[in-house]
mmCIF file of N, CA and C in Angstrom:
data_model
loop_
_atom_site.group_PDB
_atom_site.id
_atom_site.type_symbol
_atom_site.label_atom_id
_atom_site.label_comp_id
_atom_site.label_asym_id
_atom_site.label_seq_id
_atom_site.Cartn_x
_atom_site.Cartn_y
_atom_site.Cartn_z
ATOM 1 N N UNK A 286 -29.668 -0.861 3.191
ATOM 2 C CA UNK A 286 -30.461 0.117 2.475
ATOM 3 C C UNK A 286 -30.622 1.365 3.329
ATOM 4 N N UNK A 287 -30.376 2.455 2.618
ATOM 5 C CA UNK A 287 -30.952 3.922 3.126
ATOM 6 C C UNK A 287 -32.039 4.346 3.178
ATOM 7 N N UNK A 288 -32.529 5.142 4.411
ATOM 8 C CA UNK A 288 -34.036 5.591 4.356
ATOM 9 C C UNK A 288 -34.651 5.827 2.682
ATOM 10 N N UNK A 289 -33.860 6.264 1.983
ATOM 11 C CA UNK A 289 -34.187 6.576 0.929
ATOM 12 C C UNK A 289 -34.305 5.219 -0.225
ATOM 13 N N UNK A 290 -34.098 4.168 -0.047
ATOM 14 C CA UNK A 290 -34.324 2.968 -0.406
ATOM 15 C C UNK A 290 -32.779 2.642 -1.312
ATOM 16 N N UNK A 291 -31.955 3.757 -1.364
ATOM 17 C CA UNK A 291 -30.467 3.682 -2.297
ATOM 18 C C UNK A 291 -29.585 2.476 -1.298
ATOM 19 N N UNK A 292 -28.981 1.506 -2.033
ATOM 20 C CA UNK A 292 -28.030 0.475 -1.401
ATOM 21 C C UNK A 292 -26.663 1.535 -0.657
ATOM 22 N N UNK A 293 -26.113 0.929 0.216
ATOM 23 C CA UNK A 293 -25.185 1.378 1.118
ATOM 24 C C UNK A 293 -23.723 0.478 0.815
ATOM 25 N N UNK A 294 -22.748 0.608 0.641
ATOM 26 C CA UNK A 294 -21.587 -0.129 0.633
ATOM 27 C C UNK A 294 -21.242 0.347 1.725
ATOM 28 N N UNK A 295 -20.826 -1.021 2.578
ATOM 29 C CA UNK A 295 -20.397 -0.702 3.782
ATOM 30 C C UNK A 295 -18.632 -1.342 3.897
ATOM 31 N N UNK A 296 -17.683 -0.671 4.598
ATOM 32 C CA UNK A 296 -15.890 -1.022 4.740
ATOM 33 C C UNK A 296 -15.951 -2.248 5.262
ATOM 34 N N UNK A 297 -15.495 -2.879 4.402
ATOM 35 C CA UNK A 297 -15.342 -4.483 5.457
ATOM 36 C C UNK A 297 -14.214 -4.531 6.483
ATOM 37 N N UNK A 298 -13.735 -3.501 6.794
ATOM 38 C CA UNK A 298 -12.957 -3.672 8.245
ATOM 39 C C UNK A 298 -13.418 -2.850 9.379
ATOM 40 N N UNK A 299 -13.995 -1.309 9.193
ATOM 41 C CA UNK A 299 -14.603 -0.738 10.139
ATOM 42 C C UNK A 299 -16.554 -0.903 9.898
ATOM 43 N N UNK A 300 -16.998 -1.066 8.885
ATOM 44 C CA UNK A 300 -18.155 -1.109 8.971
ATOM 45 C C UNK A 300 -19.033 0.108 8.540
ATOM 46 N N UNK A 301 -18.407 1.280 8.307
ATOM 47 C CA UNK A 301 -18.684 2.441 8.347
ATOM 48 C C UNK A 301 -19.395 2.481 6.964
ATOM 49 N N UNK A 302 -20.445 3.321 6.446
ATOM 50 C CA UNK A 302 -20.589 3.696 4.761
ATOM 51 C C UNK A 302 -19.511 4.125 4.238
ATOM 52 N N UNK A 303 -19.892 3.607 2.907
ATOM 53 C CA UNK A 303 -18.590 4.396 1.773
ATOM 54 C C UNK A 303 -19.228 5.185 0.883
ATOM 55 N N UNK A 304 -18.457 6.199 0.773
ATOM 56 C CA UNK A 304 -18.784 7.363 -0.115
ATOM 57 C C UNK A 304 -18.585 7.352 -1.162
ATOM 58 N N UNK A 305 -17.300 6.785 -1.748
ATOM 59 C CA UNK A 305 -16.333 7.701 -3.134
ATOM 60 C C UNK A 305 -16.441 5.744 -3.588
ATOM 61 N N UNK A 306 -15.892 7.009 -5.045
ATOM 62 C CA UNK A 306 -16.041 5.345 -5.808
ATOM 63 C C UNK A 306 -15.153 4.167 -5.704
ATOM 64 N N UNK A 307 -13.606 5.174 -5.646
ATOM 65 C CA UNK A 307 -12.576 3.873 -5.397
ATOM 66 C C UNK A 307 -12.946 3.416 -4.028
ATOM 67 N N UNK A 308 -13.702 3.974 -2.654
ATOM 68 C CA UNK A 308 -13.492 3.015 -1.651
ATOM 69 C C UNK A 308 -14.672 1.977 -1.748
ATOM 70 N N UNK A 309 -15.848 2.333 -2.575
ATOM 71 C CA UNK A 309 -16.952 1.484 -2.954
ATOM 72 C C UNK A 309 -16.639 0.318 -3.750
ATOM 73 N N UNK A 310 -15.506 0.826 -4.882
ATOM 74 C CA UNK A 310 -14.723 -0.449 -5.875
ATOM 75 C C UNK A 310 -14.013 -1.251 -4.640
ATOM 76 N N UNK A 311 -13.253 -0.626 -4.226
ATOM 77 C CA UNK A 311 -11.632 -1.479 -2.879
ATOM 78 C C UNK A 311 -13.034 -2.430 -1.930
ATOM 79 N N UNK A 312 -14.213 -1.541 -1.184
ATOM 80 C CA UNK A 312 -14.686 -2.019 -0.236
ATOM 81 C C UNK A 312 -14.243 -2.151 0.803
ATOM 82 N N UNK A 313 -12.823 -0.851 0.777
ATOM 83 C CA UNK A 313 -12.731 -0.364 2.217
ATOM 84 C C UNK A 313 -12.514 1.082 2.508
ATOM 85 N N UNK A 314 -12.549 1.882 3.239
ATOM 86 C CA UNK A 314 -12.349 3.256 3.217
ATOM 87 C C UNK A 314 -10.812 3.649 3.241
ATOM 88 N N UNK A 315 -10.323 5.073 2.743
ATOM 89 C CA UNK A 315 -9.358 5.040 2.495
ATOM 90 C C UNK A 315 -8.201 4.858 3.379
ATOM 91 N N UNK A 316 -8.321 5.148 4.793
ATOM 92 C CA UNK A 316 -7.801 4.508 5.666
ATOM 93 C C UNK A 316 -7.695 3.199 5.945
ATOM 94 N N UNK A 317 -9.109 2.789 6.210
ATOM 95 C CA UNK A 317 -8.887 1.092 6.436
ATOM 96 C C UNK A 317 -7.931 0.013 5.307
ATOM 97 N N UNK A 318 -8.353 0.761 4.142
ATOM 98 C CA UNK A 318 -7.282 0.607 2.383
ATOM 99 C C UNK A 318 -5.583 0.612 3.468
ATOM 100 N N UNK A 319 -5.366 1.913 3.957
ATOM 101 C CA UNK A 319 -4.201 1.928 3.857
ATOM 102 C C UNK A 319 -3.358 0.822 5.095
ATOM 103 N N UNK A 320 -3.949 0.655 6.034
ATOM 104 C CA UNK A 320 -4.153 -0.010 7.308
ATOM 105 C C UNK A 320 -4.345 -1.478 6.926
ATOM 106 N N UNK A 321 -4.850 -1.889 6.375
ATOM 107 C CA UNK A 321 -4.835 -3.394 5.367
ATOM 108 C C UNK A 321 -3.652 -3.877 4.800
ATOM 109 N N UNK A 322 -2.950 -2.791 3.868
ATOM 110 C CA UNK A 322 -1.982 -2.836 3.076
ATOM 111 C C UNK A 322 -0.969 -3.014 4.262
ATOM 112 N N UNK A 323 -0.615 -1.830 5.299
ATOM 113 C CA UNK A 323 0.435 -1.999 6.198
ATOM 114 C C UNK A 323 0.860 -3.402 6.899
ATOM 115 N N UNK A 324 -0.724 -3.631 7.143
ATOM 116 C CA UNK A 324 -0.514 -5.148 7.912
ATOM 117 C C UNK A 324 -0.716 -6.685 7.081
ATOM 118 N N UNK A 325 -0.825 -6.185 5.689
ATOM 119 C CA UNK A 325 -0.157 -7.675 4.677
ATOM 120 C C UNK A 325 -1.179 -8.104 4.750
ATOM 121 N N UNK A 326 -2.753 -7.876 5.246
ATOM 122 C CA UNK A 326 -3.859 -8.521 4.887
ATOM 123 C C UNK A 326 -4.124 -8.562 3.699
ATOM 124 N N UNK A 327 -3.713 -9.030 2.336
ATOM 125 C CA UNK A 327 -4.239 -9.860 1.232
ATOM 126 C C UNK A 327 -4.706 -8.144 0.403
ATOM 127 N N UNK A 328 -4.523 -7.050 0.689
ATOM 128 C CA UNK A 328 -5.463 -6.071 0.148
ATOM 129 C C UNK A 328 -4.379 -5.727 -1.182
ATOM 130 N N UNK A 329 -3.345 -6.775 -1.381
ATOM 131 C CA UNK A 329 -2.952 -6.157 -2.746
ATOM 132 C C UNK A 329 -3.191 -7.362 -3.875
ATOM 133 N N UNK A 330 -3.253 -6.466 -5.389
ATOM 134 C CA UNK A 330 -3.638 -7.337 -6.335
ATOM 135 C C UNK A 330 -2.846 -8.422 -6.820
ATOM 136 N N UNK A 331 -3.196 -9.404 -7.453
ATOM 137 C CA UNK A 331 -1.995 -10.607 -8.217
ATOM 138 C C UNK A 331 -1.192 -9.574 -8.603
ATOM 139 N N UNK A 332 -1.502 -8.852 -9.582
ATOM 140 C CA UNK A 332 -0.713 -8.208 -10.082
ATOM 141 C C UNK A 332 0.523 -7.057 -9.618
ATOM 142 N N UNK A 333 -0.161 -6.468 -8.219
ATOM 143 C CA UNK A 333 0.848 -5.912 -7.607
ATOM 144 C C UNK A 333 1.841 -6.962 -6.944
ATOM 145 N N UNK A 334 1.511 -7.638 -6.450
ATOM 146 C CA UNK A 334 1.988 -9.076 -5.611
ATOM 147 C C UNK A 334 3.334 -9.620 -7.298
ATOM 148 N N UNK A 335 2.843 -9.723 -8.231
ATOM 149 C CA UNK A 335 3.938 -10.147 -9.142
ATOM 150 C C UNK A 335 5.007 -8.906 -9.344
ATOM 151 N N UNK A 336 4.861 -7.909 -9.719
ATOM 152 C CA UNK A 336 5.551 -6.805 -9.694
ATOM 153 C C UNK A 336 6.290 -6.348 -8.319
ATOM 154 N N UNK A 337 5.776 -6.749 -7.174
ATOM 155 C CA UNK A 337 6.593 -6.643 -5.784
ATOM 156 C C UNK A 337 8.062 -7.555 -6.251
ATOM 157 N N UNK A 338 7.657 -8.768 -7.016
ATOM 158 C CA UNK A 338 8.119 -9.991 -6.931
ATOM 159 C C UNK A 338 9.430 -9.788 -7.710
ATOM 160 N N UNK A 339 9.341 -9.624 -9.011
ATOM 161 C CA UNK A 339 9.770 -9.064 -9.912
ATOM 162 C C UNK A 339 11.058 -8.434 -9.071
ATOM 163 N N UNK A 340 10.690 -6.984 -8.421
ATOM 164 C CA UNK A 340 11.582 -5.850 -8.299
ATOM 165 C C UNK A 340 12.416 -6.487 -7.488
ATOM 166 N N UNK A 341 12.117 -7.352 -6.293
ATOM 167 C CA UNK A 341 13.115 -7.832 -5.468
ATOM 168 C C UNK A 341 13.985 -8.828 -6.034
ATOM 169 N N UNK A 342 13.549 -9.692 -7.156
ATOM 170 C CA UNK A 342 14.664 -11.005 -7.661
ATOM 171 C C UNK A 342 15.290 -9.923 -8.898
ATOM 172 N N UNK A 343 14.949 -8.553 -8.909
ATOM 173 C CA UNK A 343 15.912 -7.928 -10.016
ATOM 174 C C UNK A 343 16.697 -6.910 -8.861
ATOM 175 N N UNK A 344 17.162 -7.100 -7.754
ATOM 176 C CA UNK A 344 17.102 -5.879 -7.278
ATOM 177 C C UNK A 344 17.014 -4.467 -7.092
ATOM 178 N N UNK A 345 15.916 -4.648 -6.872
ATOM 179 C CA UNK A 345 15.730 -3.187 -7.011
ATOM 180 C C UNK A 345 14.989 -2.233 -5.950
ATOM 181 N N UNK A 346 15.463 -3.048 -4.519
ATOM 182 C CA UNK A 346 14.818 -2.482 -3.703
ATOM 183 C C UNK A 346 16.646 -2.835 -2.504
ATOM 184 N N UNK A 347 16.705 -1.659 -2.194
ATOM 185 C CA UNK A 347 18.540 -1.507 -1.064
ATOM 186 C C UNK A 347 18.217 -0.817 0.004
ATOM 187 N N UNK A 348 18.669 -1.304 1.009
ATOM 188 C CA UNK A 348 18.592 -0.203 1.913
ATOM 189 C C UNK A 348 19.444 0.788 2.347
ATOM 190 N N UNK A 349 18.735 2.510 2.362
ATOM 191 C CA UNK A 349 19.252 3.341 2.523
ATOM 192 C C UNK A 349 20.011 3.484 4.178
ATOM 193 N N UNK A 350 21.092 3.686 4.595
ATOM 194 C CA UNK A 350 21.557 4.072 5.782
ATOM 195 C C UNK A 350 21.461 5.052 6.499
ATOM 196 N N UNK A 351 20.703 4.737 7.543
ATOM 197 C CA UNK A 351 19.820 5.625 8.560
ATOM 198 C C UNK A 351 20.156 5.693 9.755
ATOM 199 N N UNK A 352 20.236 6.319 10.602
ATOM 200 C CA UNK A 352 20.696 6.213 11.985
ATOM 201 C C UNK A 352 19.391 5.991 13.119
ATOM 202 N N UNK A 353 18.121 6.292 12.445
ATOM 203 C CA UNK A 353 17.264 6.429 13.252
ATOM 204 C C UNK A 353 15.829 5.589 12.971
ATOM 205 N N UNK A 354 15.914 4.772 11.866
ATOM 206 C CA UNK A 354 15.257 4.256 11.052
ATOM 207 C C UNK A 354 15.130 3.116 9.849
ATOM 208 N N UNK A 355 14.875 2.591 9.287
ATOM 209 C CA UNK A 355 15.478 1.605 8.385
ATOM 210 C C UNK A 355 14.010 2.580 7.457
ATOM 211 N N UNK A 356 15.010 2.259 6.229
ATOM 212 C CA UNK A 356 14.362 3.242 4.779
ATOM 213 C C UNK A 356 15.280 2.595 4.146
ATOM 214 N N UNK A 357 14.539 2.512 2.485
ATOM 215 C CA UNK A 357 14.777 1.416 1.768
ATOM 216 C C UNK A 357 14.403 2.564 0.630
ATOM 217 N N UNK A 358 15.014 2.565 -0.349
ATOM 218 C CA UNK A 358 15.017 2.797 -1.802
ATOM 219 C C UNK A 358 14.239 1.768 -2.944
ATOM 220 N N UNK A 359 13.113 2.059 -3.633
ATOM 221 C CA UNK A 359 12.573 1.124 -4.373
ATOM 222 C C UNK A 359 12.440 1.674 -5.652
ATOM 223 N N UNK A 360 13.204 1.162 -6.760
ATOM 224 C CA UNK A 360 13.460 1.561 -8.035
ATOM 225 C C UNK A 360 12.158 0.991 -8.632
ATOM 226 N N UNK A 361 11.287 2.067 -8.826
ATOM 227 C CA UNK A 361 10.030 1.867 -9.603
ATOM 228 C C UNK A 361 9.810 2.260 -10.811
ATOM 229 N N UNK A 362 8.362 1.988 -11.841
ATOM 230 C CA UNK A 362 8.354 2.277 -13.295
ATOM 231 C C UNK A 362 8.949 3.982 -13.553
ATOM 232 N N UNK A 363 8.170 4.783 -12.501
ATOM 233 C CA UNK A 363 8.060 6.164 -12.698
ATOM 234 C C UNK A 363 9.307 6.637 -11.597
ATOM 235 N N UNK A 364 10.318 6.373 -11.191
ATOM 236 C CA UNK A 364 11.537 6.653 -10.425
ATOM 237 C C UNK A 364 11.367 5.476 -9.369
ATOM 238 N N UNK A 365 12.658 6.465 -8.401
ATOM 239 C CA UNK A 365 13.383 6.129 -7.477
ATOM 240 C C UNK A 365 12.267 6.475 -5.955
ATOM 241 N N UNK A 366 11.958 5.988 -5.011
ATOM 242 C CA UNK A 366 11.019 6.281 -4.161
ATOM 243 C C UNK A 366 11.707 5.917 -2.784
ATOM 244 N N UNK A 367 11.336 6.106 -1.982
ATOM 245 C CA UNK A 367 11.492 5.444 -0.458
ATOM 246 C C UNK A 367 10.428 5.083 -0.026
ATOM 247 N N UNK A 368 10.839 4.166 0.819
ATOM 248 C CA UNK A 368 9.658 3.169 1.827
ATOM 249 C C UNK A 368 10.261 2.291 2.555
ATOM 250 N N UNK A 369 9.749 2.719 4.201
ATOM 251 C CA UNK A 369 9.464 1.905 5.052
ATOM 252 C C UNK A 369 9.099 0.555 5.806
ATOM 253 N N UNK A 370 8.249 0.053 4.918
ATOM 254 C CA UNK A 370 7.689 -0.576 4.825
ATOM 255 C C UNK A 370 6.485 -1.186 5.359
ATOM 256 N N UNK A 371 5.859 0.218 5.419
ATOM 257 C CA UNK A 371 4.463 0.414 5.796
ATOM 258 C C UNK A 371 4.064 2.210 4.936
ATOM 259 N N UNK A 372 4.856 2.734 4.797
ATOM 260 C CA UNK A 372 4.311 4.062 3.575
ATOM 261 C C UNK A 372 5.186 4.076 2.706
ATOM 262 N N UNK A 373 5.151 5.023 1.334
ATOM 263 C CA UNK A 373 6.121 5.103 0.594
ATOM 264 C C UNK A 373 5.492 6.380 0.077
ATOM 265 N N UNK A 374 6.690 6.672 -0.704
ATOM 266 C CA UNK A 374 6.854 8.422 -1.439
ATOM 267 C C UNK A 374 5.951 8.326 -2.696
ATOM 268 N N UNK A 375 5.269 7.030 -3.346
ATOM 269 C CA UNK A 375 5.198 6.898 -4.588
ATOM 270 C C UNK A 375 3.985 7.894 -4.577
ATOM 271 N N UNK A 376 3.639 8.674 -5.620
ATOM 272 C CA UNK A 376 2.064 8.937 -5.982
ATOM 273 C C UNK A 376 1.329 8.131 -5.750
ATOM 274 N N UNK A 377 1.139 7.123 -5.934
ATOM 275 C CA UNK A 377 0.079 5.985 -5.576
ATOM 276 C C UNK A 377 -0.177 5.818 -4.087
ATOM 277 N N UNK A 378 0.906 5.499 -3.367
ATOM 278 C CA UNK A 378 0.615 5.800 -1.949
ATOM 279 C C UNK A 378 -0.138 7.127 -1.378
ATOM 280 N N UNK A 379 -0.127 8.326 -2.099
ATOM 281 C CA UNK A 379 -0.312 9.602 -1.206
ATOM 282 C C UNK A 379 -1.671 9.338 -1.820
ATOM 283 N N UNK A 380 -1.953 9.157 -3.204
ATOM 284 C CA UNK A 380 -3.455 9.292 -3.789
ATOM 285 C C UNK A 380 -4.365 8.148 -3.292
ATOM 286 N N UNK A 381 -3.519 7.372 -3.072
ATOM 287 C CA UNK A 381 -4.523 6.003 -2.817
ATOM 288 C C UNK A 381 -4.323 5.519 -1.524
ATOM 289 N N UNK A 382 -3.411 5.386 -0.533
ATOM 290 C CA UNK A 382 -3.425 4.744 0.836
ATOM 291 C C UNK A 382 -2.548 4.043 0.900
ATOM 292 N N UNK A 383 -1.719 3.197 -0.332
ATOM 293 C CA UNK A 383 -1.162 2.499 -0.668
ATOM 294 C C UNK A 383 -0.548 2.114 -1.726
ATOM 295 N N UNK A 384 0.637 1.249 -2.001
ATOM 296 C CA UNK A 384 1.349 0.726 -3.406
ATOM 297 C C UNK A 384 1.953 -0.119 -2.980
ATOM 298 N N UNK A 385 2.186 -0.903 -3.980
ATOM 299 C CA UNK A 385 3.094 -2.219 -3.832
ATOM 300 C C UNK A 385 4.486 -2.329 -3.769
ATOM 301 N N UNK A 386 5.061 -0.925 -3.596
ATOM 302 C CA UNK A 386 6.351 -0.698 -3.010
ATOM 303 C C UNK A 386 6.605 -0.757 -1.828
ATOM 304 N N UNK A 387 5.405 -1.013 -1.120
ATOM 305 C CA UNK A 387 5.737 -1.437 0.550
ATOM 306 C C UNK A 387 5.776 -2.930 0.743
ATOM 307 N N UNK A 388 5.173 -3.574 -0.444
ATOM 308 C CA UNK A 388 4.989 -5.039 -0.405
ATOM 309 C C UNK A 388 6.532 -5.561 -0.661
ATOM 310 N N UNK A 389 6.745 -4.792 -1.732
ATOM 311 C CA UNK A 389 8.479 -5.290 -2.367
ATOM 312 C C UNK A 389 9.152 -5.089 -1.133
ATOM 313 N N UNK A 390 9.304 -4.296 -0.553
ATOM 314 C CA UNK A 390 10.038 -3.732 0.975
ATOM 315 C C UNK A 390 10.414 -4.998 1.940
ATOM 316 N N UNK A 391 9.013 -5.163 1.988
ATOM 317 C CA UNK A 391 8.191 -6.601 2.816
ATOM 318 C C UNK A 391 8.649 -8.072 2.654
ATOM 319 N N UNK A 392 8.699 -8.104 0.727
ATOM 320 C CA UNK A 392 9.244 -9.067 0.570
ATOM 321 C C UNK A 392 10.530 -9.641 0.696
ATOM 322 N N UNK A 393 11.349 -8.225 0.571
ATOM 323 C CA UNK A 393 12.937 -8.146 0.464
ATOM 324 C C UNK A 393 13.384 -8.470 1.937
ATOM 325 N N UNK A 394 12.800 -7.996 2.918
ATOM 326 C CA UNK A 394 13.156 -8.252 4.121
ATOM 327 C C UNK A 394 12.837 -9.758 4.542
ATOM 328 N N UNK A 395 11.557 -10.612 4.098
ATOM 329 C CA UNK A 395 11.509 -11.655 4.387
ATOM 330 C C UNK A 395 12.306 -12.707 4.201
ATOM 331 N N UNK A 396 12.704 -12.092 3.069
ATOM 332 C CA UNK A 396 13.822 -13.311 1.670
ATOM 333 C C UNK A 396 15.420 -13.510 2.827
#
């Protein structure tokens, strides 16, 4: 609680208050969001987790040839994207911290 008696949502990985609504919905800040996702801690939904799933047994995730890097092409609803497999080009990544095109990445490499 705040001096002011208003409840506080606090990031369950740094601890810090949350401000905005999606990090109050996620319950982590938008960094710690993206930092979660990188390191495969559980921060994505069933539903992204099935759609990762999906793209790799249809292939749809190749890797691009790099000299300095490994980058991967992930054929998504709204195009063609790249990812690492820890960021990606999608809108969702830049607006949100994250997408499940790093998970597909993730998965493809495990398989």
């Amino acid at each position: 609680m705040t001096a002011t008696g208003a409840h506080t949502t606090t990031c369950k990985r740094c601890g810090r208050p949350l401000t905005s609504r999606k990090s109050v919905a996620t319950r982590y800040g938008a960094t710690c969001l993206r930092r979660e996702r990188a390191e495969g801690n559980g921060a994505y939904s069933p539903e992204q987790a099935a759609k990762a799933f999906r793209l790799v047994q249809g292939g749809g995730v190749r890797r691009v040839p790099s000299r300095y890097f490994h980058m991967y092409e992930v054929q998504g609803a709204g195009g063609v994207y790249q990812s690492d497999g820890l960021d990606c080009t999608c809108r969702g990544a830049r607006e949100h911290g994250g997408c499940w095109h790093v998970l597909a990445v993730r998965l493809s490499l495990a398989a």
